[in-house]
Each structure stands twice: as C-alpha cells, then as structure tokens.
Amino acid sequence: MTGSVFHDLALLLLLAVGVGAAGVLLRQPLIISFIVVGIAVGPAGLGWTSAQQEIELLATFGIALLLFVVGLKLDLHLIRTTGPVALATGLGQVAFTSILGYFLARALSMAPITALYVAVALTFSSTIIIVKLLSDKREIDSLHGRIAMGFLIVQDVLVVLVMILLSAVGAGSEATSTGRAILLMAVKGGVFLAAIALLMRFVLPRLLHRLAYSQELLILSAVAWAIALAAAGDLLGFSKEVGAFLAGVSLASTGYREIIGARLQGLRDFLLLFFFVHLGAQMELRHLGAQWVPALVLSAFVLIGNPLIVLAIMGYMGYRRRTSFLAGLTVAQISEFSLILVALGMNLGHVGMETTGLVTVVGLITIGLSTYMILYSHLLYDWLAPWLRVFERHVPHREEDAGAVAVEEPVEVILFGLGRYGCRIGMGLVRNGLKVLGVDFDPEAVRNWQELELLAQYGDAEDPEFAAHLPLAHARMVVCAAPRLDTNLTLLRGLQHHGYRGLVVLTAHTSADAEVLKGAGADLVLLPFADAADQAVDILAAPADLARQWQRAA
C-alpha cells in the first residue's frame, strides 16, 4: 500500500465503504462485503498487507466487544417466555446438525478433528444478521421471531461453552495430561467465576451508579471492563472471547445494560469490520481449488438441512408448519461465531488454513443465500406449503390450544392484529360500545387480550382458509391492523372468496400500498404514520390550543 499505516487504514476504510454500499444495494449483510474486502487486499488480491498487525489488533478488540455485548444482552427471560421450544429447538438443532454434519464431513474425507470443527461450525447461526432482518421485516415480536431469538440465545451460550472446552483442550496439548489440564482449567474457572460473582454483588452496581453521572465515562468504563476481563481470560488460558462474554454477563443484571449496549453497537460493528477484513486477508484462494465441492455440499446441508431439523422439532412439539418454517429459515446460515470458532482452532493448531478457508466460503454462500430466503420467507412458504404438511401434527395443539376460544355470540367487528396499534383501535371500538373479536397469530397476544376479558381467537390473516372459521354473518366490519401488504391482500381475497359483504378496513405503511389495497377492493385503508402526522398538525395548528399551551409554559 502506501507505506504509512494511517494511510493504509484510510484506503482500507474507503474500500470497505464502496464494497459495503454495493452489498447494501444487493440487500446483503455487510459481513460478506468486508470479507470480500479482506480477500481483495490480502495475498490472494492486491497484497495490501502492510497494516496486518494493526488490523489484527483491531479485530481482536472487535471480537471482545461482540462477546461482551452478547453477554450484556443475555436475556434468559426470553427463553422462559417462549416456553420449552427455545431450549428444545436450540439444543436439538445443535445436536442433530453436529452429528449429521460430522458424518457428512467424514464422508468428504476430512480427518476426525477437522470434521468435528466443521460440524460444530455449521450449527451456529448469526444473531446479528437475524435480528437485523427480522427487525427490518417487523417480525421480531412475532411468534416465530420470538422463538428464533430464544434458540439463538441458546446457541450463543453453547458457543461460549465450546470455546471454554477448546481452550482447556488446547492447554492440555502442552501439558502432561489433558485430564489434568481440564481439571486445572475447572479450578481456575471456578475462582474466576467466584471473583466475578462477588464483584457483581458488592462492587459493580455501586460503581456503575457513580460512573453513570457521565455517560462518556460510563461507556469508557464498560469498554475497559470488557477488555480487562478479556485479557484476564486470556491469561488464565480460557481465551479472550470467554473473558469478554463474562464481562457482559456481569453487567447484564444492572439497570445500565440497555444504554451500554446501544452506545457500544456502533463501535462493535466498526471494529468487527477489521475482523472480517483480517479473515478475508488470511484466505489463500489457491488452497480452495479442491474445497469447492465440499463447500457446496456443506452449504446445501446448512441451507436445507438446518431448517428441516427445526421444522421436525417444532412440528413434533405441536407448532404449525408455517411457524416452524419461518423460524427454521433463521438457521439457514452459519454465524460470525462459526468463523471465530474455526480461527480459534487454527490458533490452537487443531485445523489448518484450508479448513478456515472452507468454513469461510460456506459462510459467504449461506449468509448470502439465506438473506434472500428470509426476506422472501412468506413467498417461499406459499410455494412449499403443500410439501410441508408432513412436519405438522393433525392438530397443532401448541398454538391452537393457546388461543382457542368458542365464539358463540355475534360480534360486530373482527380485528386482526393485537399489537400496539391494533390494541388501541380495539379498545377505542370497545369504548364506543362495539362488540370486538380480536384475532392474532401470536398466542401470547391472544392471552393478553383475553386477560382484559375481551373476545380473542388465535388465527392467521395469511391463511386464505381461515376466513371460513370466523363469525362473519353478523360482523359489520373486518379490520386488519397489520401493515404488511401481502398479509392484507391475502385476508382481503379470503373474505371475498367466502362472500363477506361487510366493511373491510386494511392498513398500509405507504400511499403506494394503500392504492394497491383500494384497487383490490378495500373499503378503507388506514395509514398510521400519515394519519398520526395529520392529527398532530391539526392539534398544533389550532390557535386556541396553542395559546393555552404558551400560557402554561409561561
């Protein structure tokens, strides 16, 4: 490059921006763009590696902060609220993928230790990518979204435990006995955990309370704590990642976890750029010539096999095939932790550079393709639904029982979507004396509505046949408060198919979607953001109201 580390990093960042912008246009996660940048500047590309040590150092900080934030946001309550499905699916998917992946890797002529690393790497999915995609689709609070987040947390915990075990085995390779090394690591780990527990109980809450008077100092102290425990974990032989994770867990029970996590997100993402660039720069494409066939086979296993495993487990537990399919797609890619895990194995001397390259290629393929699978998950389900019946029980009791209700009395309004917007609409209609039946795809939302002593029923607006089970004969109005265009269109067509003659009120985020719904036959389309803005303008533009507000302010 230029010979100056500062200039080299400046050019590297500009290149990352350019490639990242191209990736965003293709709706790809930035992880792929950054690995491509690393390949471009590495030995396989332009050979711009003069800042390699600095990039590696920044990459180490990025990994430490990633594990710190994972520990910081470790929400065991989420696992409890999603019931046993989070643990069963998380543990079951990891177990089945590891076992099947191991035999598949062995069938591809890999050595046992290499096959084990590859199999374990195939089990973990990217929490960062899934949260981003589900948030963009506004499905993070849906039933399948909450289940997916539950078993992703289980995966995050498991990967940390695997790293601890690998660290112990790595220490054992230089000791007289692996068993003695593991025992020594257990003793050191117990002391380490006890020290952290005492600090959590007697020191950290009070210290953070004092530091919180300055947000800058609070964030700086959080970063210092993460790096310090990462260094302590490294000195004790566990690895930097384990120490950073425990640093996050130690602060997870404090009242400052949210602000620390939010403020560190940008710094974490910036530093992770260097990890993925460093990973790409280490790849030597000449080693990958014989790896393309294994990479394609393993990628197919992750893209198809992992979702099928989740489908089978959730179907056995009594979930509908739609819920299982949408949740299963979230494991159709490997994680940044998979790459970190294999990099740790290479540092321990367990696997070679070709294995790291193989897993990286699998990551590029699966992350790239699964992104589109998740973005177009509902369309994929419509195509595959007839073949997915085998994964659903005749009566999907886990969901049906959660929201079952006998609607024997006539209702005037049927309301789909019991989220914040739908609930406000429903409560307003009830206050105006209307009999409302709430319908939602989320059993918890149904239970919350029933706790208010209001009629509620489990149901899916995207199921065209569901309209046949609704008390449409006396309903004057059907309202859908969910803003997804395809959801509203499916509900509208189902109502039309079953001859509903009442008023149909749908919801859209944009004026363009509203025009589509009106053209399809909707009587009225709500635009939540536009309607709220117009109401705010009416309030602010009323002279008498403004005068009273100014008098109060004076």
Short mmCIF file of C-alpha atoms in Angstrom, two decimals, residues 44-482:
data_model
loop_
_atom_site.label_atom_id
_atom_site.label_comp_id
_atom_site.label_asym_id
_atom_site.label_seq_id
_atom_site.Cartn_x
_atom_site.Cartn_y
_atom_site.Cartn_z
CA ALA A 44 -4.88 -13.51 -2.99
CA GLY A 45 -5.72 -9.99 -4.21
CA LEU A 46 -3.76 -6.76 -4.29
CA GLY A 47 -1.37 -7.74 -1.49
CA TRP A 48 -2.04 -4.65 0.65
CA THR A 49 -0.99 -6.22 3.96
CA SER A 50 1.41 -3.67 5.44
CA ALA A 51 -1.05 -2.88 8.27
CA GLN A 52 -1.67 -6.53 9.10
CA GLN A 53 -0.66 -6.34 12.77
CA GLU A 54 -2.78 -3.25 13.37
CA ILE A 55 -5.78 -4.83 11.64
CA GLU A 56 -5.36 -7.98 13.73
CA LEU A 57 -5.27 -5.93 16.94
CA LEU A 58 -8.43 -4.03 15.99
CA ALA A 59 -10.04 -7.35 15.02
CA THR A 60 -9.27 -8.72 18.49
CA PHE A 61 -10.95 -5.71 20.09
CA GLY A 62 -13.95 -6.23 17.82
CA ILE A 63 -14.37 -9.88 18.82
CA ALA A 64 -14.07 -8.96 22.50
CA LEU A 65 -16.76 -6.29 22.19
CA LEU A 66 -19.01 -8.65 20.24
CA LEU A 67 -18.86 -11.26 23.01
CA PHE A 68 -19.27 -8.53 25.63
CA VAL A 69 -22.49 -7.26 24.02
CA VAL A 70 -23.80 -10.84 23.66
CA GLY A 71 -23.25 -11.40 27.38
CA LEU A 72 -24.70 -7.96 28.17
CA LYS A 73 -27.94 -8.79 26.38
CA LEU A 74 -28.24 -12.36 27.62
CA ASP A 75 -31.96 -12.43 28.33
CA LEU A 76 -32.91 -15.70 29.97
CA HIS A 77 -36.44 -14.30 30.44
CA LEU A 78 -36.91 -14.56 26.68
CA ILE A 79 -36.12 -18.27 26.84
CA ARG A 80 -38.65 -18.74 29.64
CA THR A 81 -41.41 -16.79 27.87
CA THR A 82 -41.08 -18.81 24.67
CA GLY A 83 -41.52 -21.96 26.74
CA PRO A 84 -39.59 -25.19 26.22
CA VAL A 85 -39.44 -24.68 22.45
CA ALA A 86 -36.42 -22.34 22.71
CA LEU A 87 -34.33 -24.84 24.68
CA ALA A 88 -35.59 -27.91 22.82
CA THR A 89 -35.08 -26.37 19.39
CA GLY A 90 -31.76 -24.75 20.29
CA LEU A 91 -30.25 -27.87 21.84
CA GLY A 92 -31.89 -30.24 19.37
CA GLN A 93 -30.75 -28.31 16.31
CA VAL A 94 -27.17 -28.06 17.61
CA ALA A 95 -27.09 -31.78 18.44
CA PHE A 96 -28.57 -33.03 15.17
CA THR A 97 -26.56 -30.62 13.00
CA SER A 98 -23.33 -31.53 14.78
CA ILE A 99 -23.90 -35.28 14.44
CA LEU A 100 -25.09 -35.23 10.85
CA GLY A 101 -22.50 -32.62 9.91
CA TYR A 102 -19.71 -34.74 11.37
CA PHE A 103 -20.64 -37.81 9.35
CA LEU A 104 -21.10 -35.65 6.25
CA ALA A 105 -17.64 -34.12 6.74
CA ARG A 106 -16.12 -37.56 7.28
CA ALA A 107 -17.81 -38.73 4.06
CA LEU A 108 -16.00 -35.83 2.37
CA SER A 109 -12.67 -37.41 3.50
CA MET A 110 -11.94 -34.97 6.34
CA ALA A 111 -9.83 -36.00 9.32
CA PRO A 112 -11.79 -36.61 12.55
CA ILE A 113 -10.67 -33.41 14.33
CA THR A 114 -11.28 -31.33 11.19
CA ALA A 115 -14.69 -32.93 10.69
CA LEU A 116 -15.58 -32.15 14.31
CA TYR A 117 -14.64 -28.47 13.95
CA VAL A 118 -16.53 -28.16 10.67
CA ALA A 119 -19.61 -29.90 12.09
CA VAL A 120 -19.75 -27.64 15.14
CA ALA A 121 -19.17 -24.55 12.99
CA LEU A 122 -22.22 -25.48 10.89
CA THR A 123 -24.54 -25.42 13.92
CA PHE A 124 -24.38 -21.74 14.90
CA SER A 125 -26.44 -19.02 13.24
CA SER A 126 -25.82 -15.28 13.23
CA THR A 127 -27.86 -13.48 15.89
CA ILE A 128 -26.76 -10.11 14.49
CA ILE A 129 -27.98 -10.86 10.96
CA ILE A 130 -31.25 -12.46 12.08
CA VAL A 131 -32.12 -9.59 14.43
CA LYS A 132 -31.44 -7.10 11.63
CA LEU A 133 -33.52 -8.96 9.04
CA LEU A 134 -36.45 -9.68 11.37
CA SER A 135 -36.42 -6.08 12.61
CA ASP A 136 -36.46 -4.76 9.05
CA LYS A 137 -39.45 -7.03 8.31
CA ARG A 138 -41.14 -6.03 11.61
CA GLU A 139 -41.30 -9.69 12.65
CA ILE A 140 -39.04 -9.56 15.70
CA ASP A 141 -42.09 -9.64 18.03
CA SER A 142 -43.98 -12.28 16.07
CA LEU A 143 -44.29 -15.80 17.41
CA HIS A 144 -41.67 -17.24 15.06
CA GLY A 145 -39.43 -14.22 15.71
CA ARG A 146 -39.51 -14.68 19.47
CA ILE A 147 -38.92 -18.43 19.16
CA ALA A 148 -35.97 -17.79 16.84
CA MET A 149 -34.47 -15.28 19.27
CA GLY A 150 -34.88 -17.81 22.08
CA PHE A 151 -32.95 -20.60 20.39
CA LEU A 152 -30.35 -18.14 19.04
CA ILE A 153 -29.60 -17.17 22.65
CA VAL A 154 -29.21 -20.88 23.45
CA GLN A 155 -26.73 -21.14 20.55
CA ASP A 156 -24.77 -18.11 21.81
CA VAL A 157 -24.40 -19.70 25.24
CA LEU A 158 -23.35 -23.02 23.75
CA VAL A 159 -20.68 -21.48 21.52
CA VAL A 160 -19.08 -19.86 24.57
CA LEU A 161 -19.07 -23.20 26.37
CA VAL A 162 -17.44 -24.82 23.33
CA MET A 163 -14.73 -22.12 23.36
CA ILE A 164 -14.05 -22.83 27.04
CA LEU A 165 -13.70 -26.55 26.30
CA LEU A 166 -11.40 -25.89 23.35
CA SER A 167 -9.22 -23.64 25.47
CA ALA A 168 -8.90 -26.43 28.04
CA VAL A 169 -8.03 -28.99 25.37
CA GLY A 170 -5.52 -26.55 23.85
CA ALA A 171 -3.84 -26.15 27.21
CA GLY A 172 -3.81 -29.92 27.61
CA SER A 173 -1.83 -30.40 24.41
CA GLU A 174 1.20 -28.88 26.11
CA ALA A 175 0.65 -30.45 29.49
CA THR A 176 1.40 -33.96 30.65
CA SER A 177 -2.26 -34.85 30.71
CA THR A 178 -5.33 -33.42 29.07
CA GLY A 179 -7.37 -34.57 32.05
CA ARG A 180 -5.13 -32.67 34.46
CA ALA A 181 -5.30 -29.61 32.22
CA ILE A 182 -9.12 -29.72 32.17
CA LEU A 183 -9.20 -30.11 35.96
CA LEU A 184 -6.83 -27.16 36.33
CA MET A 185 -8.99 -25.11 33.97
CA ALA A 186 -12.08 -26.04 36.00
CA VAL A 187 -10.42 -24.82 39.22
CA LYS A 188 -9.25 -21.59 37.62
CA GLY A 189 -12.68 -21.15 36.05
CA GLY A 190 -14.39 -21.60 39.39
CA VAL A 191 -12.16 -18.98 41.01
CA PHE A 192 -12.68 -16.64 38.05
CA LEU A 193 -16.46 -17.01 38.22
CA ALA A 194 -16.50 -16.58 42.00
CA ALA A 195 -14.49 -13.37 41.73
CA ILE A 196 -16.84 -12.01 39.07
CA ALA A 197 -19.88 -13.00 41.18
CA LEU A 198 -18.51 -11.11 44.20
CA LEU A 199 -17.87 -8.05 42.06
CA MET A 200 -21.40 -8.29 40.65
CA ARG A 201 -22.85 -8.45 44.14
CA PHE A 202 -20.84 -5.86 46.02
CA VAL A 203 -18.91 -3.60 43.63
CA LEU A 204 -20.24 -3.23 40.08
CA PRO A 205 -23.77 -1.87 40.81
CA ARG A 206 -22.48 0.89 43.09
CA LEU A 207 -19.55 1.69 40.82
CA LEU A 208 -21.74 1.96 37.72
CA HIS A 209 -24.19 4.16 39.60
CA ARG A 210 -21.41 6.62 40.33
CA LEU A 211 -19.95 6.44 36.83
CA ALA A 212 -23.39 6.97 35.26
CA TYR A 213 -23.26 10.69 36.11
CA SER A 214 -21.09 10.94 33.00
CA GLN A 215 -22.29 8.83 30.07
CA GLU A 216 -18.92 9.12 28.37
CA LEU A 217 -17.19 7.75 31.46
CA LEU A 218 -19.82 5.01 31.80
CA ILE A 219 -19.22 3.78 28.25
CA LEU A 220 -15.46 4.05 28.62
CA SER A 221 -15.58 2.03 31.85
CA ALA A 222 -17.72 -0.64 30.13
CA VAL A 223 -15.20 -0.97 27.30
CA ALA A 224 -12.31 -1.06 29.78
CA TRP A 225 -14.11 -3.75 31.81
CA ALA A 226 -14.72 -5.84 28.68
CA ILE A 227 -11.10 -5.63 27.52
CA ALA A 228 -9.75 -6.18 31.05
CA LEU A 229 -11.73 -9.38 31.56
CA ALA A 230 -10.85 -10.49 28.03
CA ALA A 231 -7.19 -10.09 28.98
CA ALA A 232 -7.79 -11.90 32.27
CA GLY A 233 -9.49 -14.76 30.45
CA ASP A 234 -6.55 -14.97 28.07
CA LEU A 235 -4.02 -15.02 30.93
CA LEU A 236 -5.97 -17.78 32.68
CA GLY A 237 -5.98 -19.85 29.50
CA PHE A 238 -9.69 -19.58 28.66
CA SER A 239 -9.43 -17.18 25.68
CA LYS A 240 -10.20 -13.50 25.29
CA GLU A 241 -13.69 -14.30 24.00
CA VAL A 242 -14.74 -16.10 27.18
CA GLY A 243 -13.48 -13.30 29.41
CA ALA A 244 -15.30 -10.66 27.36
CA PHE A 245 -18.52 -12.69 27.43
CA LEU A 246 -18.38 -13.00 31.23
CA ALA A 247 -17.75 -9.25 31.45
CA GLY A 248 -21.01 -8.70 29.61
CA VAL A 249 -22.90 -11.18 31.79
CA SER A 250 -21.60 -9.41 34.91
CA LEU A 251 -23.32 -6.18 33.80
CA ALA A 252 -26.45 -7.77 32.35
CA SER A 253 -28.39 -7.54 35.62
CA THR A 254 -27.72 -3.82 36.10
CA GLY A 255 -30.01 -1.03 35.02
CA TYR A 256 -27.43 0.28 32.57
CA ARG A 257 -27.28 -2.70 30.20
CA GLU A 258 -29.54 -1.10 27.59
CA ILE A 259 -27.71 2.21 27.32
CA ILE A 260 -24.30 0.49 27.31
CA GLY A 261 -25.40 -1.95 24.63
CA ALA A 262 -26.93 0.79 22.49
CA ARG A 263 -23.89 3.07 22.73
CA LEU A 264 -21.44 0.24 22.01
CA GLN A 265 -23.28 -1.11 18.97
CA GLY A 266 -21.63 1.30 16.52
CA LEU A 267 -18.16 0.76 17.99
CA ARG A 268 -18.65 -3.01 17.94
CA ASP A 269 -19.73 -3.00 14.29
CA PHE A 270 -16.82 -0.74 13.33
CA LEU A 271 -14.24 -2.96 14.99
CA LEU A 272 -15.82 -6.14 13.61
CA LEU A 273 -15.10 -4.73 10.18
CA PHE A 274 -11.42 -5.38 10.86
CA PHE A 275 -12.09 -8.96 12.00
CA PHE A 276 -13.82 -9.87 8.76
CA VAL A 277 -11.25 -7.98 6.69
CA HIS A 278 -8.48 -9.82 8.56
CA LEU A 279 -10.27 -13.12 8.00
CA GLY A 280 -10.59 -12.45 4.28
CA ALA A 281 -6.97 -11.31 4.05
CA GLN A 282 -5.81 -14.63 5.54
CA MET A 283 -7.56 -16.64 2.86
CA GLU A 284 -5.35 -18.04 0.15
CA LEU A 285 -7.55 -18.91 -2.77
CA ARG A 286 -5.06 -21.44 -4.12
CA HIS A 287 -5.99 -23.68 -1.17
CA LEU A 288 -9.66 -23.52 -2.14
CA GLY A 289 -9.42 -25.19 -5.53
CA ALA A 290 -10.22 -28.61 -4.09
CA GLN A 291 -12.61 -27.16 -1.50
CA TRP A 292 -15.43 -26.01 -3.75
CA VAL A 293 -17.21 -29.36 -3.86
CA PRO A 294 -17.14 -29.78 -0.03
CA ALA A 295 -18.14 -26.10 0.33
CA LEU A 296 -21.19 -26.55 -1.92
CA VAL A 297 -22.21 -29.80 -0.20
CA LEU A 298 -21.89 -28.31 3.29
CA SER A 299 -23.68 -25.13 2.19
CA ALA A 300 -26.60 -27.18 0.87
CA PHE A 301 -26.71 -29.02 4.19
CA VAL A 302 -26.91 -25.72 6.12
CA LEU A 303 -29.40 -24.08 3.75
CA ILE A 304 -31.75 -27.08 3.58
CA GLY A 305 -30.84 -29.43 6.43
CA ASN A 306 -30.84 -26.94 9.31
CA PRO A 307 -34.35 -25.58 8.55
CA LEU A 308 -35.65 -29.14 8.16
CA ILE A 309 -34.25 -30.07 11.58
CA VAL A 310 -36.05 -27.09 13.16
CA LEU A 311 -39.23 -27.94 11.24
CA ALA A 312 -39.16 -31.51 12.56
CA ILE A 313 -38.51 -30.49 16.18
CA MET A 314 -41.13 -27.73 16.28
CA GLY A 315 -43.66 -29.85 14.40
CA TYR A 316 -43.20 -32.65 16.92
CA MET A 317 -43.77 -30.13 19.72
CA GLY A 318 -47.10 -29.12 18.22
CA TYR A 319 -46.38 -25.96 16.23
CA ARG A 320 -47.94 -25.19 12.87
CA ARG A 321 -45.79 -25.74 9.81
CA ARG A 322 -45.88 -22.04 8.97
CA THR A 323 -44.44 -21.03 12.35
CA SER A 324 -41.84 -23.81 12.15
CA PHE A 325 -40.84 -22.91 8.59
CA LEU A 326 -40.40 -19.18 9.28
CA ALA A 327 -38.38 -19.91 12.44
CA GLY A 328 -36.37 -22.61 10.67
CA LEU A 329 -35.18 -20.25 7.95
CA THR A 330 -33.27 -18.27 10.57
CA VAL A 331 -30.77 -21.14 10.96
CA ALA A 332 -30.08 -21.45 7.23
CA GLN A 333 -26.70 -19.79 7.55
CA ILE A 334 -23.60 -20.03 9.71
CA SER A 335 -22.53 -17.35 12.13
CA GLU A 336 -19.65 -14.99 12.70
CA PHE A 337 -19.09 -17.22 15.75
CA SER A 338 -18.51 -20.13 13.36
CA LEU A 339 -15.65 -18.21 11.79
CA ILE A 340 -14.29 -17.19 15.20
CA LEU A 341 -14.50 -20.80 16.40
CA VAL A 342 -12.52 -22.15 13.43
CA ALA A 343 -9.99 -19.29 13.77
CA LEU A 344 -9.53 -20.33 17.42
CA GLY A 345 -8.99 -23.92 16.29
CA MET A 346 -6.34 -22.77 13.81
CA ASN A 347 -4.57 -20.81 16.54
CA LEU A 348 -4.59 -23.93 18.73
CA GLY A 349 -3.11 -25.95 15.87
CA HIS A 350 -6.13 -28.23 15.56
CA VAL A 351 -7.03 -27.29 11.98
CA GLY A 352 -5.21 -25.74 9.06
CA MET A 353 -5.73 -22.69 6.90
CA GLU A 354 -7.63 -24.73 4.32
CA THR A 355 -10.30 -25.57 6.90
CA THR A 356 -10.68 -21.91 7.83
CA GLY A 357 -10.99 -21.07 4.14
CA LEU A 358 -13.58 -23.80 3.64
CA VAL A 359 -15.79 -22.60 6.51
CA THR A 360 -15.41 -19.00 5.32
CA VAL A 361 -16.63 -19.96 1.84
CA VAL A 362 -19.57 -21.82 3.40
CA GLY A 363 -20.28 -18.66 5.38
CA LEU A 364 -20.24 -16.49 2.26
CA ILE A 365 -22.59 -18.84 0.42
CA THR A 366 -25.05 -19.47 3.25
CA ILE A 367 -25.21 -15.91 4.58
CA GLY A 368 -25.71 -14.57 1.06
CA LEU A 369 -28.47 -17.00 0.06
CA SER A 370 -30.24 -17.21 3.43
CA THR A 371 -30.62 -13.43 3.46
CA TYR A 372 -32.88 -13.67 0.42
CA MET A 373 -34.63 -16.72 1.87
CA ILE A 374 -35.58 -14.74 5.00
CA LEU A 375 -36.51 -11.59 3.07
CA TYR A 376 -38.88 -13.61 0.86
CA SER A 377 -39.86 -16.17 3.51
CA HIS A 378 -43.62 -15.76 3.07
CA LEU A 379 -43.42 -16.25 -0.69
CA LEU A 380 -41.23 -19.32 -0.15
CA TYR A 381 -43.78 -20.72 2.28
CA ASP A 382 -46.61 -20.25 -0.22
CA TRP A 383 -44.62 -22.28 -2.76
CA LEU A 384 -43.60 -25.05 -0.37
CA ALA A 385 -46.65 -25.28 1.93
CA PRO A 386 -48.18 -28.39 0.28
CA TRP A 387 -44.94 -30.34 0.83
CA LEU A 388 -44.57 -29.20 4.45
CA ARG A 389 -47.69 -30.92 5.79
CA VAL A 390 -45.56 -33.86 6.93
CA PHE A 391 -43.94 -31.56 9.53
CA GLU A 392 -47.25 -30.58 11.14
CA ARG A 393 -49.38 -32.59 13.52
CA HIS A 394 -53.01 -33.15 12.58
CA VAL A 395 -53.90 -30.77 15.41
CA PRO A 396 -51.08 -28.26 16.13
CA HIS A 397 -52.02 -28.10 19.80
CA ARG A 398 -49.16 -25.85 20.92
CA GLU A 399 -50.68 -22.91 19.05
CA GLU A 400 -54.32 -23.87 18.68
CA ASP A 401 -54.82 -24.56 22.40
CA ALA A 402 -53.04 -21.34 23.34
CA GLY A 403 -55.64 -19.24 21.57
CA ALA A 404 -58.69 -21.45 21.42
CA VAL A 405 -61.97 -19.75 22.24
CA ALA A 406 -65.57 -20.54 21.46
CA VAL A 407 -67.18 -17.53 19.80
CA GLU A 408 -70.86 -18.26 20.22
CA GLU A 409 -72.25 -14.73 20.41
CA PRO A 410 -72.40 -12.40 17.38
CA VAL A 411 -69.64 -9.83 17.05
CA GLU A 412 -69.76 -6.53 15.20
CA VAL A 413 -66.06 -6.06 14.49
CA ILE A 414 -63.36 -8.65 13.74
CA LEU A 415 -59.92 -7.13 14.38
CA PHE A 416 -56.76 -8.79 13.02
CA GLY A 417 -53.53 -7.80 14.75
CA LEU A 418 -53.37 -7.23 18.51
CA GLY A 419 -50.11 -5.29 18.64
CA ARG A 420 -49.83 -1.76 19.96
CA TYR A 421 -51.67 -0.18 17.03
CA GLY A 422 -54.33 -2.87 16.86
CA CYS A 423 -54.91 -2.80 20.61
CA ARG A 424 -55.55 0.94 20.59
CA ILE A 425 -58.01 0.53 17.74
CA GLY A 426 -59.74 -2.36 19.52
CA MET A 427 -60.01 -0.59 22.88
CA GLY A 428 -61.39 2.50 21.18
CA LEU A 429 -64.06 0.46 19.41
CA VAL A 430 -64.97 -1.29 22.68
CA ARG A 431 -65.31 2.07 24.44
CA ASN A 432 -67.73 3.07 21.69
CA GLY A 433 -69.95 0.13 22.55
CA LEU A 434 -68.97 -2.25 19.75
CA LYS A 435 -68.52 -5.98 20.24
CA VAL A 436 -64.98 -6.79 19.04
CA LEU A 437 -63.32 -10.14 18.34
CA GLY A 438 -59.52 -9.87 18.34
CA VAL A 439 -57.50 -12.25 16.16
CA ASP A 440 -53.74 -12.67 16.22
CA PHE A 441 -51.03 -15.09 15.08
CA ASP A 442 -49.25 -14.73 18.43
CA PRO A 443 -50.73 -16.88 21.25
CA GLU A 444 -49.28 -14.52 23.87
CA ALA A 445 -51.06 -11.53 22.29
CA VAL A 446 -54.28 -13.56 22.31
CA ARG A 447 -53.85 -14.37 26.01
CA ASN A 448 -53.13 -10.73 26.86
CA TRP A 449 -56.32 -9.67 25.08
CA GLN A 450 -58.34 -12.37 26.86
CA GLU A 451 -56.97 -11.22 30.24
CA LEU A 452 -58.79 -7.95 29.59
CA GLU A 453 -61.99 -10.07 29.45
CA LEU A 454 -62.34 -9.41 25.73
CA LEU A 455 -63.04 -11.91 22.98
CA ALA A 456 -59.91 -13.16 21.25
CA GLN A 457 -59.06 -16.04 18.94
CA TYR A 458 -55.85 -17.47 17.57
CA GLY A 459 -55.70 -17.03 13.79
CA ASP A 460 -53.50 -16.26 10.83
CA ALA A 461 -54.56 -13.50 8.44
CA GLU A 462 -52.29 -15.04 5.78
CA ASP A 463 -54.21 -18.33 5.82
CA PRO A 464 -56.77 -17.99 3.00
CA GLU A 465 -58.98 -20.69 4.53
CA PHE A 466 -59.13 -19.12 7.98
CA ALA A 467 -61.99 -16.79 7.00
CA ALA A 468 -64.29 -19.82 6.87
CA HIS A 469 -63.87 -20.22 10.66
CA LEU A 470 -64.83 -16.63 11.50
CA PRO A 471 -68.29 -15.42 12.63
CA LEU A 472 -68.71 -13.29 9.51
CA ALA A 473 -72.51 -13.49 9.33
CA HIS A 474 -73.13 -10.71 11.87
CA ALA A 475 -69.84 -8.78 11.57
CA ARG A 476 -70.32 -5.26 10.24
CA MET A 477 -66.62 -4.68 9.83
CA VAL A 478 -63.32 -6.58 9.47
CA VAL A 479 -60.22 -4.56 10.36
CA CYS A 480 -56.61 -5.59 9.77
CA ALA A 481 -54.12 -3.56 11.84
CA ALA A 482 -51.05 -5.35 10.44
#
